[in-house]
Short mmCIF file of N, CA and C in Angstrom, two decimals:
data_model
loop_
_atom_site.label_atom_id
_atom_site.label_comp_id
_atom_site.label_asym_id
_atom_site.label_seq_id
_atom_site.Cartn_x
_atom_site.Cartn_y
_atom_site.Cartn_z
N MET X 1 163.96 80.24 189.55
CA MET X 1 162.74 81.38 189.13
C MET X 1 162.48 81.44 187.89
N HIS X 2 163.81 80.91 186.95
CA HIS X 2 163.66 80.94 185.30
C HIS X 2 162.68 79.70 184.96
N ARG X 3 162.30 78.91 185.65
CA ARG X 3 161.52 77.93 185.19
C ARG X 3 160.50 78.22 185.11
N HIS X 4 160.12 79.17 186.53
CA HIS X 4 158.72 79.73 186.93
C HIS X 4 158.30 80.65 185.47
N ALA X 5 158.96 81.49 184.88
CA ALA X 5 158.69 82.15 184.01
C ALA X 5 158.49 81.48 183.06
N ARG X 6 159.13 80.61 182.62
CA ARG X 6 158.86 79.98 181.41
C ARG X 6 157.63 79.01 181.28
N ARG X 7 157.00 78.81 182.98
CA ARG X 7 155.61 78.06 182.89
C ARG X 7 154.59 79.08 182.74
N SER X 8 154.83 80.39 182.89
CA SER X 8 153.90 81.71 182.80
C SER X 8 153.50 81.30 181.38
N LEU X 9 154.88 81.48 180.65
CA LEU X 9 155.03 82.17 179.14
C LEU X 9 154.23 80.76 178.62
N THR X 10 154.21 79.25 178.61
CA THR X 10 153.80 78.69 178.29
C THR X 10 152.34 78.68 178.28
N ILE X 11 151.78 79.00 179.60
CA ILE X 11 149.99 78.95 179.88
C ILE X 11 149.38 80.22 179.06
N THR X 12 150.17 81.51 179.17
CA THR X 12 149.97 82.56 178.22
C THR X 12 149.64 82.45 176.85
N VAL X 13 150.48 81.74 176.23
CA VAL X 13 150.24 81.05 174.72
C VAL X 13 149.25 79.95 174.57
N LEU X 14 148.98 79.47 175.30
CA LEU X 14 148.06 78.49 175.48
C LEU X 14 146.96 78.79 175.49
N LEU X 15 146.49 79.93 176.30
CA LEU X 15 144.84 80.68 176.61
C LEU X 15 144.93 81.66 175.48
N ILE X 16 146.22 82.33 174.77
CA ILE X 16 145.70 83.13 173.53
C ILE X 16 145.44 82.41 172.69
N SER X 17 146.19 81.23 171.96
CA SER X 17 146.16 80.58 170.45
C SER X 17 144.81 80.33 170.24
N PRO X 18 143.80 79.84 170.92
CA PRO X 18 142.54 79.42 170.27
C PRO X 18 141.81 80.94 169.95
N MET X 19 142.01 81.97 171.07
CA MET X 19 141.40 83.20 170.55
C MET X 19 141.73 83.60 168.43
N PHE X 20 143.04 83.49 168.24
CA PHE X 20 143.45 83.65 166.90
C PHE X 20 143.39 82.18 166.27
N GLY X 21 143.26 81.35 166.47
CA GLY X 21 143.16 80.13 165.38
C GLY X 21 144.43 79.77 165.05
N CYS X 22 144.06 78.76 164.16
CA CYS X 22 145.50 78.18 163.44
C CYS X 22 145.15 78.15 162.10
N GLY X 23 146.29 77.83 161.26
CA GLY X 23 146.23 77.80 159.79
C GLY X 23 146.22 79.06 158.92
N GLU X 24 146.16 79.04 157.56
CA GLU X 24 145.81 80.49 156.81
C GLU X 24 144.31 80.70 156.65
N GLY X 25 144.41 82.16 156.58
CA GLY X 25 142.99 82.71 156.31
C GLY X 25 142.71 84.04 157.56
N GLY X 26 142.90 83.12 158.74
CA GLY X 26 142.97 84.14 159.39
C GLY X 26 141.77 84.85 159.72
N GLY X 27 140.44 84.44 159.01
CA GLY X 27 139.25 84.77 159.10
C GLY X 27 138.50 84.24 160.22
N GLU X 28 136.82 84.35 159.97
CA GLU X 28 135.90 83.95 160.97
C GLU X 28 136.07 82.14 161.29
N VAL X 29 136.16 82.17 162.53
CA VAL X 29 136.18 80.57 162.50
C VAL X 29 134.64 79.89 162.59
N THR X 30 134.53 79.43 161.48
CA THR X 30 133.16 78.89 161.75
C THR X 30 133.26 76.95 161.94
N ASP X 31 131.99 76.81 162.28
CA ASP X 31 131.69 75.12 163.10
C ASP X 31 131.51 74.61 161.68
N PRO X 32 131.88 73.82 161.21
CA PRO X 32 131.64 72.87 160.09
C PRO X 32 130.39 71.88 159.99
N GLU X 33 129.61 71.96 160.91
CA GLU X 33 128.63 71.35 161.11
C GLU X 33 127.55 71.98 161.41
N GLN X 34 127.43 73.11 161.51
CA GLN X 34 126.39 74.00 161.15
C GLN X 34 126.53 74.71 159.67
N PRO X 35 125.25 74.80 159.27
CA PRO X 35 125.18 75.66 158.08
C PRO X 35 125.04 77.05 157.91
N PRO X 36 125.74 77.78 156.86
CA PRO X 36 125.52 79.14 156.89
C PRO X 36 124.02 79.87 157.26
N ASP X 37 124.00 80.76 157.68
CA ASP X 37 122.93 81.53 158.41
C ASP X 37 121.50 81.97 157.65
N ASP X 38 122.41 81.77 156.08
CA ASP X 38 121.58 82.06 154.86
C ASP X 38 120.97 80.96 154.47
N THR X 39 120.98 79.75 154.53
CA THR X 39 120.73 78.47 154.15
C THR X 39 119.52 77.78 155.20
N PRO X 40 118.38 77.27 154.45
CA PRO X 40 117.11 76.88 154.96
C PRO X 40 117.34 76.07 156.25
N ALA X 41 116.88 76.18 157.35
CA ALA X 41 116.70 75.09 158.18
C ALA X 41 115.54 74.44 158.82
N GLY X 42 114.63 75.36 158.30
CA GLY X 42 113.02 74.80 158.89
C GLY X 42 112.49 75.61 158.29
N ILE X 43 111.09 75.04 158.18
CA ILE X 43 109.59 75.66 157.17
C ILE X 43 108.66 75.20 158.07
N GLY X 44 108.12 76.23 158.57
CA GLY X 44 106.86 75.63 159.41
C GLY X 44 105.28 76.73 159.05
N VAL X 45 104.25 75.68 159.39
CA VAL X 45 102.79 76.32 158.71
C VAL X 45 102.63 77.81 159.57
N VAL X 46 102.19 78.74 158.68
CA VAL X 46 101.52 79.68 159.55
C VAL X 46 100.50 80.00 159.80
N SER X 47 99.44 79.89 158.50
CA SER X 47 98.22 79.59 158.09
C SER X 47 97.70 78.85 157.43
N GLY X 48 96.14 78.70 157.35
CA GLY X 48 95.87 78.27 156.17
C GLY X 48 95.53 76.35 156.55
N ILE X 49 95.89 76.07 157.82
CA ILE X 49 95.62 74.58 158.19
C ILE X 49 94.37 74.49 158.76
N SER X 50 94.34 73.31 158.36
CA SER X 50 92.63 72.72 159.06
C SER X 50 91.36 72.95 158.57
N GLN X 51 91.22 73.22 157.02
CA GLN X 51 90.03 73.97 156.75
C GLN X 51 88.99 72.91 156.11
N SER X 52 87.63 73.26 155.66
CA SER X 52 87.17 72.12 155.06
C SER X 52 86.47 73.15 154.01
N GLY X 53 86.10 72.12 152.96
CA GLY X 53 84.90 72.77 152.19
C GLY X 53 84.67 71.87 150.84
N VAL X 54 83.92 72.37 150.27
CA VAL X 54 82.88 70.95 149.42
C VAL X 54 83.88 70.69 148.37
N VAL X 55 83.96 68.90 148.02
CA VAL X 55 84.59 68.80 146.85
C VAL X 55 84.94 69.72 146.08
N GLY X 56 86.12 69.74 145.50
CA GLY X 56 86.13 70.51 143.95
C GLY X 56 86.06 72.16 144.52
N SER X 57 86.12 72.08 145.54
CA SER X 57 85.81 73.75 145.48
C SER X 57 87.26 74.25 146.28
N GLU X 58 87.96 75.73 145.79
CA GLU X 58 89.15 76.18 146.30
C GLU X 58 88.90 76.53 148.06
N LEU X 59 89.82 76.16 149.08
CA LEU X 59 90.01 76.76 150.08
C LEU X 59 89.50 78.43 150.09
N ALA X 60 88.98 78.85 151.60
CA ALA X 60 88.81 80.07 151.44
C ALA X 60 90.29 80.69 151.87
N GLU X 61 91.10 80.02 152.49
CA GLU X 61 92.06 80.70 152.63
C GLU X 61 93.48 80.07 152.39
N PRO X 62 94.50 81.22 151.92
CA PRO X 62 95.49 80.53 151.08
C PRO X 62 96.54 79.52 152.66
N LEU X 63 97.29 78.67 151.73
CA LEU X 63 98.07 77.89 152.52
C LEU X 63 99.15 78.91 152.73
N VAL X 64 99.95 79.33 154.01
CA VAL X 64 101.37 79.91 154.20
C VAL X 64 102.29 79.36 154.92
N ALA X 65 103.43 79.34 154.52
CA ALA X 65 104.38 78.76 155.30
C ALA X 65 105.71 79.42 155.55
N LYS X 66 106.20 79.74 156.61
CA LYS X 66 107.76 80.59 157.06
C LYS X 66 108.87 79.49 156.75
N VAL X 67 109.95 80.19 155.97
CA VAL X 67 111.33 79.27 156.07
C VAL X 67 112.00 80.40 157.03
N VAL X 68 113.30 79.61 157.41
CA VAL X 68 113.90 80.13 158.19
C VAL X 68 115.15 79.48 158.71
N SER X 69 116.04 80.46 159.04
CA SER X 69 117.38 79.76 158.60
C SER X 69 117.55 78.68 160.31
N ARG X 70 119.05 78.72 160.33
CA ARG X 70 119.12 78.16 161.75
C ARG X 70 119.00 79.00 163.07
N VAL X 71 118.98 80.62 162.82
CA VAL X 71 119.24 80.99 163.86
C VAL X 71 117.36 81.61 164.21
N GLY X 72 116.77 81.31 163.27
CA GLY X 72 115.15 81.45 163.48
C GLY X 72 115.30 82.83 162.30
N ALA X 73 116.18 83.45 161.47
CA ALA X 73 115.85 84.35 161.13
C ALA X 73 115.07 84.01 159.51
N PRO X 74 114.23 84.65 159.29
CA PRO X 74 113.09 84.73 157.95
C PRO X 74 114.38 84.75 156.83
N LEU X 75 114.04 84.15 155.61
CA LEU X 75 114.54 83.56 154.68
C LEU X 75 114.00 84.09 153.42
N PRO X 76 114.23 84.97 152.59
CA PRO X 76 113.52 85.70 151.19
C PRO X 76 114.50 84.69 150.20
N GLY X 77 113.62 85.06 149.12
CA GLY X 77 114.05 84.28 147.84
C GLY X 77 114.45 82.58 147.93
N ILE X 78 113.75 81.82 148.73
CA ILE X 78 114.02 80.41 148.73
C ILE X 78 112.75 80.17 147.85
N THR X 79 112.87 78.87 147.39
CA THR X 79 112.10 78.03 146.37
C THR X 79 111.23 76.98 147.18
N VAL X 80 110.00 77.25 147.46
CA VAL X 80 109.35 76.08 148.21
C VAL X 80 107.84 75.29 146.84
N SER X 81 108.40 74.17 146.90
CA SER X 81 107.48 73.30 146.10
C SER X 81 106.06 72.55 146.90
N TRP X 82 105.18 72.71 145.92
CA TRP X 82 103.89 72.31 146.68
C TRP X 82 103.69 71.22 146.23
N VAL X 83 103.38 70.05 147.17
CA VAL X 83 103.23 68.65 146.77
C VAL X 83 101.54 68.19 147.22
N VAL X 84 100.48 67.03 146.45
CA VAL X 84 99.52 66.93 147.14
C VAL X 84 99.97 65.76 147.51
N GLU X 85 99.85 65.24 148.86
CA GLU X 85 100.16 63.90 149.56
C GLU X 85 99.05 63.03 149.72
N ALA X 86 97.70 63.47 149.63
CA ALA X 86 96.87 63.06 149.75
C ALA X 86 95.51 63.67 149.39
N GLY X 87 94.50 63.01 148.85
CA GLY X 87 93.36 63.76 148.43
C GLY X 87 93.03 64.23 146.72
N GLY X 88 94.00 64.40 146.43
CA GLY X 88 94.05 64.47 144.89
C GLY X 88 93.57 65.90 144.43
N GLY X 89 93.78 66.86 144.94
CA GLY X 89 93.52 67.98 145.03
C GLY X 89 94.54 68.93 144.07
N SER X 90 94.49 70.24 143.80
CA SER X 90 95.69 70.99 143.22
C SER X 90 96.00 72.28 143.68
N PHE X 91 96.71 73.10 143.20
CA PHE X 91 97.60 73.87 143.96
C PHE X 91 97.80 75.10 142.23
N ALA X 92 97.38 76.49 142.76
CA ALA X 92 97.26 77.35 141.92
C ALA X 92 98.76 77.77 141.22
N SER X 93 99.93 76.98 142.11
CA SER X 93 101.15 76.95 141.47
C SER X 93 101.77 75.78 142.18
N GLU X 94 102.94 75.08 141.22
CA GLU X 94 103.66 74.14 142.04
C GLU X 94 104.64 74.74 142.67
N THR X 95 105.07 75.81 142.25
CA THR X 95 106.27 76.16 143.37
C THR X 95 105.99 77.66 143.76
N SER X 96 106.69 78.61 144.77
CA SER X 96 106.60 79.72 145.24
C SER X 96 107.48 80.53 145.45
N VAL X 97 108.35 81.56 145.81
CA VAL X 97 109.41 82.14 146.16
C VAL X 97 109.14 82.85 147.56
N THR X 98 110.01 82.89 148.54
CA THR X 98 109.56 83.48 149.89
C THR X 98 109.69 84.84 149.51
N ASP X 99 108.82 85.32 150.63
CA ASP X 99 109.01 87.37 150.20
C ASP X 99 110.26 87.74 151.23
N GLN X 100 109.95 88.61 151.55
CA GLN X 100 111.07 89.03 152.46
C GLN X 100 111.38 88.68 153.87
N ASP X 101 109.53 88.44 154.19
CA ASP X 101 109.51 87.85 155.64
C ASP X 101 109.82 86.24 155.82
N GLY X 102 110.12 85.76 154.33
CA GLY X 102 110.28 84.61 154.55
C GLY X 102 109.14 83.80 154.45
N LEU X 103 107.87 84.54 154.28
CA LEU X 103 106.73 83.72 153.72
C LEU X 103 106.39 83.23 152.48
N VAL X 104 105.89 82.01 152.21
CA VAL X 104 105.56 81.83 151.02
C VAL X 104 104.22 81.15 151.07
N GLN X 105 103.32 81.66 149.79
CA GLN X 105 101.83 81.10 149.90
C GLN X 105 101.31 80.40 148.47
N THR X 106 100.27 79.83 148.41
CA THR X 106 99.51 79.15 147.48
C THR X 106 98.01 79.13 147.83
N THR X 107 97.43 79.22 146.94
CA THR X 107 95.99 78.38 146.97
C THR X 107 95.77 77.14 146.62
N TYR X 108 94.94 75.92 147.51
CA TYR X 108 94.58 74.81 146.89
C TYR X 108 92.87 74.36 146.65
N THR X 109 93.06 73.90 145.70
CA THR X 109 91.71 73.30 145.84
C THR X 109 91.42 71.91 146.02
N LEU X 110 90.53 71.88 146.69
CA LEU X 110 90.24 70.41 147.01
C LEU X 110 89.82 69.45 145.98
N GLY X 111 90.36 68.28 146.35
CA GLY X 111 89.80 66.76 145.36
C GLY X 111 88.52 66.99 145.00
N ASP X 112 88.04 65.79 144.40
CA ASP X 112 86.83 65.32 144.03
C ASP X 112 85.93 64.63 144.86
N THR X 113 87.01 63.78 145.87
CA THR X 113 86.60 62.86 146.17
C THR X 113 86.48 63.38 148.13
N PRO X 114 85.28 62.96 148.71
CA PRO X 114 85.24 63.42 149.89
C PRO X 114 86.45 62.92 151.02
N GLY X 115 86.49 63.28 151.68
CA GLY X 115 87.71 62.75 152.83
C GLY X 115 88.93 64.21 152.92
N GLU X 116 90.00 63.54 153.33
CA GLU X 116 91.16 64.34 153.97
C GLU X 116 91.80 64.95 152.79
N ASN X 117 92.37 65.52 152.66
CA ASN X 117 93.42 66.31 151.67
C ASN X 117 94.92 66.61 152.74
N ALA X 118 95.56 66.12 152.01
CA ALA X 118 97.19 66.28 152.62
C ALA X 118 97.70 67.12 151.85
N MET X 119 98.83 68.19 152.05
CA MET X 119 99.14 69.19 151.11
C MET X 119 100.56 69.26 151.87
N VAL X 120 102.04 69.42 150.87
CA VAL X 120 102.99 69.36 151.78
C VAL X 120 103.77 70.66 151.14
N ALA X 121 104.51 71.73 151.72
CA ALA X 121 105.14 72.47 151.51
C ALA X 121 106.99 71.98 151.42
N VAL X 122 107.86 72.31 150.32
CA VAL X 122 108.58 71.58 150.66
C VAL X 122 110.04 71.92 150.02
N VAL X 123 110.97 72.45 150.98
CA VAL X 123 111.97 73.48 150.69
C VAL X 123 112.72 72.82 149.58
N THR X 124 112.79 73.56 148.15
CA THR X 124 113.52 72.72 147.25
C THR X 124 114.69 72.40 147.28
N GLY X 125 114.94 71.15 147.24
CA GLY X 125 116.69 70.49 147.35
C GLY X 125 117.00 70.47 148.60
N THR X 126 115.85 70.00 149.50
CA THR X 126 116.49 69.67 151.04
C THR X 126 115.15 68.93 150.99
N SER X 127 115.24 68.16 152.39
CA SER X 127 113.86 67.43 152.92
C SER X 127 113.05 67.89 154.25
N LEU X 128 113.19 69.59 154.13
CA LEU X 128 112.56 70.42 155.26
C LEU X 128 111.11 70.39 154.70
N SER X 129 109.98 70.49 155.44
CA SER X 129 108.51 70.12 154.78
C SER X 129 107.78 70.67 156.33
N ALA X 130 106.47 71.23 155.36
CA ALA X 130 105.57 71.89 156.33
C ALA X 130 104.26 71.01 155.80
N ARG X 131 102.85 70.72 156.50
CA ARG X 131 102.36 69.74 156.32
C ARG X 131 101.04 70.58 156.46
N PHE X 132 99.88 70.57 155.26
CA PHE X 132 98.79 70.93 155.78
C PHE X 132 97.40 70.22 155.92
N LEU X 133 96.49 70.00 156.18
CA LEU X 133 95.03 69.58 156.17
C LEU X 133 94.10 70.13 155.38
N ALA X 134 93.19 69.60 155.07
CA ALA X 134 91.89 70.02 154.75
C ALA X 134 90.64 69.05 154.74
N MET X 135 89.57 69.38 154.73
CA MET X 135 88.56 68.35 154.24
C MET X 135 87.69 68.62 153.52
N ALA X 136 87.37 67.35 152.90
CA ALA X 136 86.60 67.72 151.25
C ALA X 136 85.64 67.27 151.84
N LEU X 137 84.37 68.03 151.94
CA LEU X 137 83.15 67.43 152.22
C LEU X 137 81.99 67.32 150.80
N PRO X 138 81.41 66.41 151.15
CA PRO X 138 80.29 66.24 150.30
C PRO X 138 79.39 67.27 150.35
N ALA X 139 79.09 67.87 148.85
CA ALA X 139 78.18 68.94 148.70
C ALA X 139 76.23 68.88 149.43
N GLN X 140 76.22 67.37 149.33
CA GLN X 140 75.04 67.22 150.58
C GLN X 140 75.20 67.15 151.82
N VAL X 141 76.53 67.39 152.48
CA VAL X 141 76.76 67.46 154.03
C VAL X 141 76.33 68.80 154.23
N LEU X 142 76.70 70.01 153.11
CA LEU X 142 76.57 71.63 153.49
C LEU X 142 75.20 71.80 153.23
N TRP X 143 74.33 70.99 152.28
CA TRP X 143 73.00 71.38 151.90
C TRP X 143 72.47 71.07 153.34
N PHE X 144 72.82 69.96 153.87
CA PHE X 144 72.46 69.24 154.93
C PHE X 144 72.15 70.50 156.12
N ALA X 145 73.44 70.56 156.58
CA ALA X 145 73.77 71.91 157.59
C ALA X 145 72.67 72.54 157.25
N ARG X 146 72.83 73.40 155.97
CA ARG X 146 71.89 74.86 155.82
C ARG X 146 70.32 74.43 156.19
N ARG X 147 70.11 73.25 155.71
CA ARG X 147 68.86 72.93 156.02
C ARG X 147 68.64 73.04 157.43
N GLU X 148 68.76 72.26 158.22
CA GLU X 148 68.76 72.17 159.50
C GLU X 148 69.25 73.61 160.57
N ARG X 149 69.48 74.36 159.87
CA ARG X 149 69.84 75.90 160.75
C ARG X 149 68.31 76.71 159.93
N GLY X 150 68.11 76.47 159.04
CA GLY X 150 66.65 77.23 158.33
C GLY X 150 67.14 77.97 157.21
N GLY X 151 67.92 77.37 157.16
CA GLY X 151 68.22 78.30 155.39
C GLY X 151 67.32 77.49 154.31
N GLY X 152 67.74 78.01 153.29
CA GLY X 152 67.12 77.55 152.26
C GLY X 152 67.70 76.44 151.54
N PRO X 153 67.58 75.51 150.37
CA PRO X 153 68.17 74.54 149.52
C PRO X 153 69.28 74.99 149.43
#
């Protein structure tokens, strides 16, 4: 009977010890593979994708992205760099900082050559990025489209 009591005590200790952890500190147990909740874990396009305009003109809508933590919470105060990937256009600002909702935005001026413009928002210091696309149209295409609809020159 004494042997049975000892076995129960051992089982109880094994079940309780993971709850309290081992070692110093006695604080919250964290997973070393997971970043803290205030570390950027993702960035995504919110609006401003798939626009078009005349070469050399500013797009009608700003490019807007959102930075979130690993649990999907918006992250304020995160610096995002804006990079032209293709098309040769330019941004109103090369970097922006997220607001309280994790949102960041800038305006973009299309390059001088007709064709696709690709822009990327990169969370500074990481490989996290979101890609935006826009089409730069030659001025003649828009003039022709207006004329076909019955508009003036």
